[in-house]
PDB file of C-alpha atoms in Angstrom:
ATOM      1  CA  MET A   1       8.140 -22.512   1.340  1.00 81.00           C
ATOM      2  CA  LYS A   2       5.401 -24.490   3.078  1.00 87.00           C
ATOM      3  CA  LYS A   3       2.344 -25.191   0.932  1.00 93.00           C
ATOM      4  CA  ILE A   4      -1.060 -25.203   2.584  1.00 95.00           C
ATOM      5  CA  SER A   5      -4.540 -26.280   1.551  1.00 96.00           C
ATOM      6  CA  ILE A   6      -7.193 -23.557   1.439  1.00 97.00           C
ATOM      7  CA  ALA A   7     -10.969 -24.073   1.637  1.00 97.00           C
ATOM      8  CA  ILE A   8     -13.394 -21.328   0.603  1.00 97.00           C
ATOM      9  CA  ASP A   9     -17.074 -21.961   1.310  1.00 96.00           C
ATOM     10  CA  GLY A  10     -20.167 -19.844   1.012  1.00 95.00           C
ATOM     11  CA  PRO A  11     -23.508 -19.426  -0.758  1.00 94.00           C
ATOM     12  CA  ALA A  12     -24.042 -19.329  -4.522  1.00 89.00           C
ATOM     13  CA  ALA A  13     -22.742 -16.317  -6.466  1.00 89.00           C
ATOM     14  CA  ALA A  14     -20.688 -15.017  -3.511  1.00 92.00           C
ATOM     15  CA  GLY A  15     -17.634 -14.714  -5.762  1.00 90.00           C
ATOM     16  CA  LYS A  16     -15.803 -17.671  -4.235  1.00 92.00           C
ATOM     17  CA  SER A  17     -14.495 -19.006  -7.538  1.00 88.00           C
ATOM     18  CA  THR A  18     -13.164 -15.629  -8.693  1.00 91.00           C
ATOM     19  CA  ILE A  19     -11.323 -15.059  -5.412  1.00 95.00           C
ATOM     20  CA  ALA A  20     -10.014 -18.629  -5.308  1.00 95.00           C
ATOM     21  CA  GLN A  21      -8.662 -18.381  -8.855  1.00 93.00           C
ATOM     22  CA  MET A  22      -6.928 -15.046  -8.240  1.00 95.00           C
ATOM     23  CA  VAL A  23      -5.356 -16.188  -4.978  1.00 96.00           C
ATOM     24  CA  ALA A  24      -4.270 -19.447  -6.632  1.00 93.00           C
ATOM     25  CA  ARG A  25      -2.504 -17.457  -9.350  1.00 93.00           C
ATOM     26  CA  ASN A  26      -0.821 -15.210  -6.777  1.00 94.00           C
ATOM     27  CA  LEU A  27       0.455 -18.192  -4.788  1.00 94.00           C
ATOM     28  CA  ASP A  28       1.101 -20.413  -7.826  1.00 90.00           C
ATOM     29  CA  TYR A  29      -1.327 -22.935  -6.327  1.00 91.00           C
ATOM     30  CA  THR A  30      -3.700 -25.287  -8.137  1.00 88.00           C
ATOM     31  CA  TYR A  31      -7.331 -24.139  -8.246  1.00 91.00           C
ATOM     32  CA  ILE A  32      -9.770 -27.040  -8.071  1.00 89.00           C
ATOM     33  CA  ASP A  33     -13.220 -25.857  -9.129  1.00 86.00           C
ATOM     34  CA  THR A  34     -15.454 -28.208  -7.138  1.00 86.00           C
ATOM     35  CA  GLY A  35     -18.637 -26.432  -8.189  1.00 86.00           C
ATOM     36  CA  ALA A  36     -17.739 -27.095 -11.816  1.00 92.00           C
ATOM     37  CA  MET A  37     -17.465 -30.793 -11.003  1.00 94.00           C
ATOM     38  CA  TYR A  38     -21.076 -30.879  -9.758  1.00 94.00           C
ATOM     39  CA  ARG A  39     -22.116 -28.795 -12.734  1.00 96.00           C
ATOM     40  CA  CYS A  40     -20.510 -31.402 -14.989  1.00 97.00           C
ATOM     41  CA  VAL A  41     -22.681 -34.118 -13.452  1.00 98.00           C
ATOM     42  CA  ALA A  42     -25.791 -31.944 -13.859  1.00 98.00           C
ATOM     43  CA  TYR A  43     -24.832 -31.034 -17.425  1.00 98.00           C
ATOM     44  CA  TYR A  44     -24.268 -34.669 -18.351  1.00 98.00           C
ATOM     45  CA  ALA A  45     -27.674 -35.550 -16.900  1.00 98.00           C
ATOM     46  CA  PHE A  46     -29.220 -32.650 -18.824  1.00 97.00           C
ATOM     47  CA  ILE A  47     -27.778 -33.639 -22.212  1.00 97.00           C
ATOM     48  CA  SER A  48     -28.603 -37.282 -21.486  1.00 98.00           C
ATOM     49  CA  GLY A  49     -32.261 -36.416 -20.945  1.00 97.00           C
ATOM     50  CA  VAL A  50     -32.186 -37.512 -17.295  1.00 98.00           C
ATOM     51  CA  ASP A  51     -34.405 -35.705 -14.784  1.00 98.00           C
ATOM     52  CA  PHE A  52     -32.262 -34.089 -12.069  1.00 98.00           C
ATOM     53  CA  HIS A  53     -34.722 -35.401  -9.474  1.00 98.00           C
ATOM     54  CA  ASP A  54     -34.309 -39.035 -10.583  1.00 98.00           C
ATOM     55  CA  GLU A  55     -31.539 -39.985  -8.162  1.00 98.00           C
ATOM     56  CA  ASP A  56     -31.047 -43.548  -9.416  1.00 98.00           C
ATOM     57  CA  LYS A  57     -30.668 -42.483 -13.042  1.00 98.00           C
ATOM     58  CA  VAL A  58     -28.293 -39.645 -12.157  1.00 98.00           C
ATOM     59  CA  ILE A  59     -26.139 -42.060 -10.150  1.00 98.00           C
ATOM     60  CA  SER A  60     -26.128 -44.528 -13.053  1.00 98.00           C
ATOM     61  CA  LEU A  61     -24.402 -41.863 -15.174  1.00 98.00           C
ATOM     62  CA  LEU A  62     -21.388 -41.500 -12.860  1.00 97.00           C
ATOM     63  CA  LYS A  63     -19.490 -44.437 -14.370  1.00 96.00           C
ATOM     64  CA  ASP A  64     -19.477 -42.594 -17.716  1.00 97.00           C
ATOM     65  CA  ILE A  65     -18.229 -39.253 -16.368  1.00 96.00           C
ATOM     66  CA  LYS A  66     -14.597 -38.198 -16.705  1.00 93.00           C
ATOM     67  CA  ILE A  67     -13.737 -34.659 -15.584  1.00 92.00           C
ATOM     68  CA  ARG A  68     -10.481 -32.828 -16.247  1.00 85.00           C
ATOM     69  CA  MET A  69      -9.501 -29.319 -15.184  1.00 81.00           C
ATOM     70  CA  LEU A  70      -6.662 -27.642 -17.023  1.00 78.00           C
ATOM     71  CA  PRO A  71      -4.324 -24.915 -15.716  1.00 70.00           C
ATOM     72  CA  ASP A  72      -5.930 -22.379 -18.059  1.00 77.00           C
ATOM     73  CA  GLY A  73      -9.185 -22.751 -16.118  1.00 77.00           C
ATOM     74  CA  SER A  74     -11.039 -24.716 -18.779  1.00 86.00           C
ATOM     75  CA  VAL A  75     -13.257 -27.634 -17.757  1.00 91.00           C
ATOM     76  CA  HIS A  76     -13.464 -30.778 -19.868  1.00 93.00           C
ATOM     77  CA  LEU A  77     -16.130 -33.464 -19.641  1.00 96.00           C
ATOM     78  CA  ASN A  78     -15.452 -36.719 -21.458  1.00 96.00           C
ATOM     79  CA  GLY A  79     -12.945 -34.984 -23.734  1.00 95.00           C
ATOM     80  CA  GLN A  80     -15.139 -32.000 -24.592  1.00 97.00           C
ATOM     81  CA  GLU A  81     -14.687 -28.479 -23.259  1.00 97.00           C
ATOM     82  CA  VAL A  82     -17.800 -27.473 -21.310  1.00 97.00           C
ATOM     83  CA  THR A  83     -16.485 -24.392 -19.474  1.00 94.00           C
ATOM     84  CA  ALA A  84     -19.294 -22.104 -20.701  1.00 94.00           C
ATOM     85  CA  ALA A  85     -22.024 -24.740 -21.133  1.00 96.00           C
ATOM     86  CA  ILE A  86     -22.025 -25.739 -17.454  1.00 97.00           C
ATOM     87  CA  ARG A  87     -22.756 -22.121 -16.419  1.00 92.00           C
ATOM     88  CA  ALA A  88     -26.266 -22.100 -17.919  1.00 92.00           C
ATOM     89  CA  ASN A  89     -28.993 -21.336 -15.357  1.00 88.00           C
ATOM     90  CA  GLU A  90     -30.675 -24.743 -15.822  1.00 92.00           C
ATOM     91  CA  VAL A  91     -27.385 -26.465 -15.066  1.00 95.00           C
ATOM     92  CA  SER A  92     -26.822 -24.264 -11.998  1.00 91.00           C
ATOM     93  CA  MET A  93     -30.132 -25.332 -10.492  1.00 92.00           C
ATOM     94  CA  GLY A  94     -29.481 -28.930 -11.527  1.00 96.00           C
ATOM     95  CA  ALA A  95     -26.094 -28.869  -9.794  1.00 95.00           C
ATOM     96  CA  SER A  96     -27.777 -27.904  -6.522  1.00 89.00           C
ATOM     97  CA  ILE A  97     -30.157 -30.855  -6.890  1.00 94.00           C
ATOM     98  CA  VAL A  98     -27.658 -33.566  -7.877  1.00 96.00           C
ATOM     99  CA  SER A  99     -25.207 -32.411  -5.192  1.00 90.00           C
ATOM    100  CA  GLN A 100     -27.741 -33.607  -2.612  1.00 88.00           C
ATOM    101  CA  TYR A 101     -27.209 -37.220  -3.652  1.00 94.00           C
ATOM    102  CA  ALA A 102     -24.775 -39.000  -1.331  1.00 91.00           C
ATOM    103  CA  LYS A 103     -23.289 -41.187  -4.085  1.00 96.00           C
ATOM    104  CA  VAL A 104     -22.661 -38.190  -6.342  1.00 96.00           C
ATOM    105  CA  ARG A 105     -20.928 -36.393  -3.493  1.00 91.00           C
ATOM    106  CA  SER A 106     -18.782 -39.372  -2.496  1.00 93.00           C
ATOM    107  CA  PHE A 107     -17.824 -39.891  -6.154  1.00 96.00           C
ATOM    108  CA  LEU A 108     -16.580 -36.306  -6.480  1.00 95.00           C
ATOM    109  CA  VAL A 109     -15.246 -35.821  -2.942  1.00 92.00           C
ATOM    110  CA  ALA A 110     -12.902 -38.784  -3.408  1.00 90.00           C
ATOM    111  CA  GLN A 111     -11.495 -37.092  -6.510  1.00 86.00           C
ATOM    112  CA  GLN A 112     -11.180 -33.736  -4.749  1.00 90.00           C
ATOM    113  CA  ARG A 113      -9.309 -35.204  -1.781  1.00 91.00           C
ATOM    114  CA  GLU A 114      -6.911 -36.993  -4.097  1.00 85.00           C
ATOM    115  CA  MET A 115      -6.230 -33.735  -5.958  1.00 81.00           C
ATOM    116  CA  ALA A 116      -5.601 -31.912  -2.658  1.00 88.00           C
ATOM    117  CA  LYS A 117      -2.954 -34.289  -1.302  1.00 88.00           C
ATOM    118  CA  GLY A 118       0.304 -32.486  -0.566  1.00 85.00           C
ATOM    119  CA  GLY A 119      -1.173 -28.998  -0.256  1.00 90.00           C
ATOM    120  CA  GLY A 120      -0.685 -26.133  -2.663  1.00 91.00           C
ATOM    121  CA  VAL A 121      -4.377 -26.189  -3.578  1.00 92.00           C
ATOM    122  CA  ILE A 122      -7.442 -23.981  -3.249  1.00 94.00           C
ATOM    123  CA  LEU A 123     -10.932 -25.468  -3.343  1.00 95.00           C
ATOM    124  CA  ASP A 124     -14.213 -23.630  -3.145  1.00 92.00           C
ATOM    125  CA  GLY A 125     -17.744 -24.875  -2.678  1.00 88.00           C
ATOM    126  CA  ARG A 126     -20.402 -25.444  -0.017  1.00 87.00           C
ATOM    127  CA  ASP A 127     -18.783 -28.037   2.260  1.00 88.00           C
ATOM    128  CA  ILE A 128     -15.043 -27.907   1.601  1.00 93.00           C
ATOM    129  CA  GLY A 129     -14.073 -26.907   5.135  1.00 96.00           C
ATOM    130  CA  THR A 130     -16.656 -29.136   6.818  1.00 94.00           C
ATOM    131  CA  VAL A 131     -16.571 -32.319   4.723  1.00 91.00           C
ATOM    132  CA  VAL A 132     -14.074 -32.400   1.848  1.00 92.00           C
ATOM    133  CA  LEU A 133     -10.992 -30.923   3.571  1.00 95.00           C
ATOM    134  CA  PRO A 134     -11.773 -30.691   7.291  1.00 96.00           C
ATOM    135  CA  ASP A 135      -8.028 -30.419   7.988  1.00 95.00           C
ATOM    136  CA  ALA A 136      -7.406 -27.499   5.608  1.00 96.00           C
ATOM    137  CA  GLN A 137      -4.953 -25.039   7.157  1.00 96.00           C
ATOM    138  CA  LEU A 138      -7.066 -22.040   6.109  1.00 98.00           C
ATOM    139  CA  LYS A 139     -10.860 -22.026   5.933  1.00 98.00           C
ATOM    140  CA  ILE A 140     -12.803 -19.031   4.663  1.00 98.00           C
ATOM    141  CA  TYR A 141     -16.573 -18.544   4.658  1.00 98.00           C
ATOM    142  CA  GLN A 142     -17.364 -15.926   2.016  1.00 97.00           C
ATOM    143  CA  VAL A 143     -20.769 -14.248   2.031  1.00 97.00           C
ATOM    144  CA  ALA A 144     -22.580 -11.314   0.400  1.00 97.00           C
ATOM    145  CA  SER A 145     -26.166 -10.044   0.322  1.00 97.00           C
ATOM    146  CA  ILE A 146     -28.620 -11.485  -2.216  1.00 97.00           C
ATOM    147  CA  ASP A 147     -28.856  -8.099  -3.977  1.00 97.00           C
ATOM    148  CA  THR A 148     -25.073  -7.861  -4.268  1.00 96.00           C
ATOM    149  CA  ARG A 149     -24.764 -11.411  -5.559  1.00 96.00           C
ATOM    150  CA  ALA A 150     -27.570 -10.956  -8.091  1.00 96.00           C
ATOM    151  CA  HIS A 151     -26.027  -7.746  -9.454  1.00 95.00           C
ATOM    152  CA  ARG A 152     -22.641  -9.418  -9.750  1.00 91.00           C
ATOM    153  CA  ARG A 153     -24.076 -12.440 -11.577  1.00 91.00           C
ATOM    154  CA  TYR A 154     -26.142 -10.154 -13.835  1.00 94.00           C
ATOM    155  CA  LYS A 155     -23.071  -8.114 -14.791  1.00 93.00           C
ATOM    156  CA  GLU A 156     -21.056 -11.289 -15.365  1.00 88.00           C
ATOM    157  CA  ASN A 157     -23.762 -12.760 -17.615  1.00 91.00           C
ATOM    158  CA  ILE A 158     -24.141  -9.570 -19.662  1.00 94.00           C
ATOM    159  CA  GLU A 159     -20.366  -9.367 -20.172  1.00 94.00           C
ATOM    160  CA  LYS A 160     -20.423 -12.956 -21.429  1.00 88.00           C
ATOM    161  CA  GLY A 161     -23.333 -12.243 -23.758  1.00 93.00           C
ATOM    162  CA  ILE A 162     -25.737 -14.411 -21.743  1.00 88.00           C
ATOM    163  CA  PRO A 163     -29.318 -13.005 -21.653  1.00 90.00           C
ATOM    164  CA  SER A 164     -30.192 -12.229 -18.044  1.00 93.00           C
ATOM    165  CA  ASP A 165     -32.969 -10.845 -15.850  1.00 96.00           C
ATOM    166  CA  LEU A 166     -31.954  -9.244 -12.546  1.00 96.00           C
ATOM    167  CA  GLU A 167     -35.161  -9.976 -10.628  1.00 97.00           C
ATOM    168  CA  ALA A 168     -35.171 -13.583 -11.840  1.00 96.00           C
ATOM    169  CA  LEU A 169     -31.568 -13.913 -10.673  1.00 96.00           C
ATOM    170  CA  LYS A 170     -32.482 -12.631  -7.205  1.00 96.00           C
ATOM    171  CA  LYS A 171     -35.229 -15.239  -6.972  1.00 96.00           C
ATOM    172  CA  GLU A 172     -32.963 -18.036  -8.233  1.00 94.00           C
ATOM    173  CA  ILE A 173     -30.203 -17.122  -5.764  1.00 95.00           C
ATOM    174  CA  ALA A 174     -32.671 -17.034  -2.848  1.00 96.00           C
ATOM    175  CA  GLU A 175     -34.010 -20.454  -3.904  1.00 94.00           C
ATOM    176  CA  ARG A 176     -30.472 -21.799  -4.249  1.00 91.00           C
ATOM    177  CA  ASP A 177     -29.600 -20.539  -0.757  1.00 93.00           C
ATOM    178  CA  TYR A 178     -32.614 -22.363   0.674  1.00 93.00           C
ATOM    179  CA  GLN A 179     -31.800 -25.580  -1.188  1.00 90.00           C
ATOM    180  CA  ASP A 180     -28.146 -25.520  -0.179  1.00 89.00           C
ATOM    181  CA  ALA A 181     -28.850 -24.775   3.481  1.00 90.00           C
ATOM    182  CA  ASN A 182     -31.613 -27.368   3.850  1.00 90.00           C
ATOM    183  CA  ARG A 183     -30.373 -30.377   1.882  1.00 83.00           C
ATOM    184  CA  GLU A 184     -29.924 -33.577   3.882  1.00 83.00           C
ATOM    185  CA  VAL A 185     -26.403 -34.394   2.673  1.00 77.00           C
ATOM    186  CA  SER A 186     -23.618 -31.916   3.523  1.00 78.00           C
ATOM    187  CA  PRO A 187     -25.737 -28.756   3.777  1.00 85.00           C
ATOM    188  CA  LEU A 188     -24.094 -25.366   3.375  1.00 90.00           C
ATOM    189  CA  LYS A 189     -22.551 -24.668   6.758  1.00 89.00           C
ATOM    190  CA  LYS A 190     -19.770 -22.508   8.132  1.00 95.00           C
ATOM    191  CA  ALA A 191     -16.949 -24.567   9.660  1.00 96.00           C
ATOM    192  CA  ASP A 192     -16.317 -23.761  13.323  1.00 97.00           C
ATOM    193  CA  ASP A 193     -12.775 -22.621  12.546  1.00 97.00           C
ATOM    194  CA  ALA A 194     -13.599 -20.722   9.338  1.00 98.00           C
ATOM    195  CA  ILE A 195     -13.015 -16.978   8.995  1.00 98.00           C
ATOM    196  CA  GLU A 196     -16.126 -15.207   7.667  1.00 98.00           C
ATOM    197  CA  ILE A 197     -15.670 -12.467   5.080  1.00 97.00           C
ATOM    198  CA  ASP A 198     -18.686 -10.382   4.006  1.00 97.00           C
ATOM    199  CA  THR A 199     -17.786  -9.029   0.563  1.00 96.00           C
ATOM    200  CA  SER A 200     -20.992  -7.002   0.012  1.00 96.00           C
ATOM    201  CA  ASP A 201     -19.159  -3.681   0.332  1.00 95.00           C
ATOM    202  CA  MET A 202     -15.680  -4.828  -0.691  1.00 96.00           C
ATOM    203  CA  SER A 203     -14.004  -4.527  -4.064  1.00 93.00           C
ATOM    204  CA  LEU A 204     -12.476  -7.576  -5.700  1.00 93.00           C
ATOM    205  CA  GLU A 205      -9.003  -6.245  -4.970  1.00 96.00           C
ATOM    206  CA  GLU A 206      -9.832  -5.710  -1.293  1.00 97.00           C
ATOM    207  CA  VAL A 207     -11.102  -9.269  -0.889  1.00 97.00           C
ATOM    208  CA  VAL A 208      -8.052 -10.754  -2.622  1.00 97.00           C
ATOM    209  CA  ALA A 209      -5.689  -8.662  -0.478  1.00 98.00           C
ATOM    210  CA  HIS A 210      -7.470  -9.770   2.703  1.00 98.00           C
ATOM    211  CA  VAL A 211      -7.350 -13.449   1.735  1.00 98.00           C
ATOM    212  CA  MET A 212      -3.683 -13.150   0.740  1.00 98.00           C
ATOM    213  CA  ASP A 213      -2.902 -11.706   4.208  1.00 98.00           C
ATOM    214  CA  LEU A 214      -4.640 -14.694   5.814  1.00 98.00           C
ATOM    215  CA  CYS A 215      -2.739 -17.109   3.575  1.00 97.00           C
ATOM    216  CA  GLU A 216       0.611 -15.550   4.451  1.00 95.00           C
ATOM    217  CA  GLU A 217      -0.182 -15.829   8.177  1.00 95.00           C
ATOM    218  CA  ARG A 218      -0.920 -19.557   7.807  1.00 95.00           C
ATOM    219  CA  ILE A 219       2.134 -20.218   5.633  1.00 93.00           C
ATOM    220  CA  LYS A 220       4.379 -18.610   8.272  1.00 90.00           C
ATOM    221  CA  ASP A 221       2.867 -20.641  11.135  1.00 81.00           C
TER     222      ASP A 221
END
């Protein structure tokens, strides 16, 4: 069976990673968590005491960063598992900042493209369909309202035992949207040939089923 490459883009907390992981499991594809890669850079800067806004110092850290993603979904940075640590709110905001730096992006994009060679992969992020994999056979732009995204993130945090404030999350998500849409390097943008899916009023199962239908259409082409 033909293996395709799938790009899922969209704003923060739109559920892209969850959908990508579930579809990857259904298709027996490799899920490459690009957002986690940027979070790893931000996390390494954070634990190294480097200000996210100090571009030169952040870039100087890249030579010391080694990221591995295992089939079980765990993320490893320089030999240590950081799957939960990189989801902290400070790291989330830091990831949005460091992802604006051209050298950080080129460092990680090169790795992502190498991982995607040969198809059979799903990547999600902000610029997968426009920059990282412009030739992906299926491009999806996944959106949801700020209220919906905040409630989802709140529920997710509570289930993980992470203290959370709903109103603060709404503000953070709105700020993240603005940052992502207005950054100079690879801003959040819908690819011309991407299919937009608004998941605000859709269940997880409905979104997965819809994406699976789209995948099957592309695989048959």
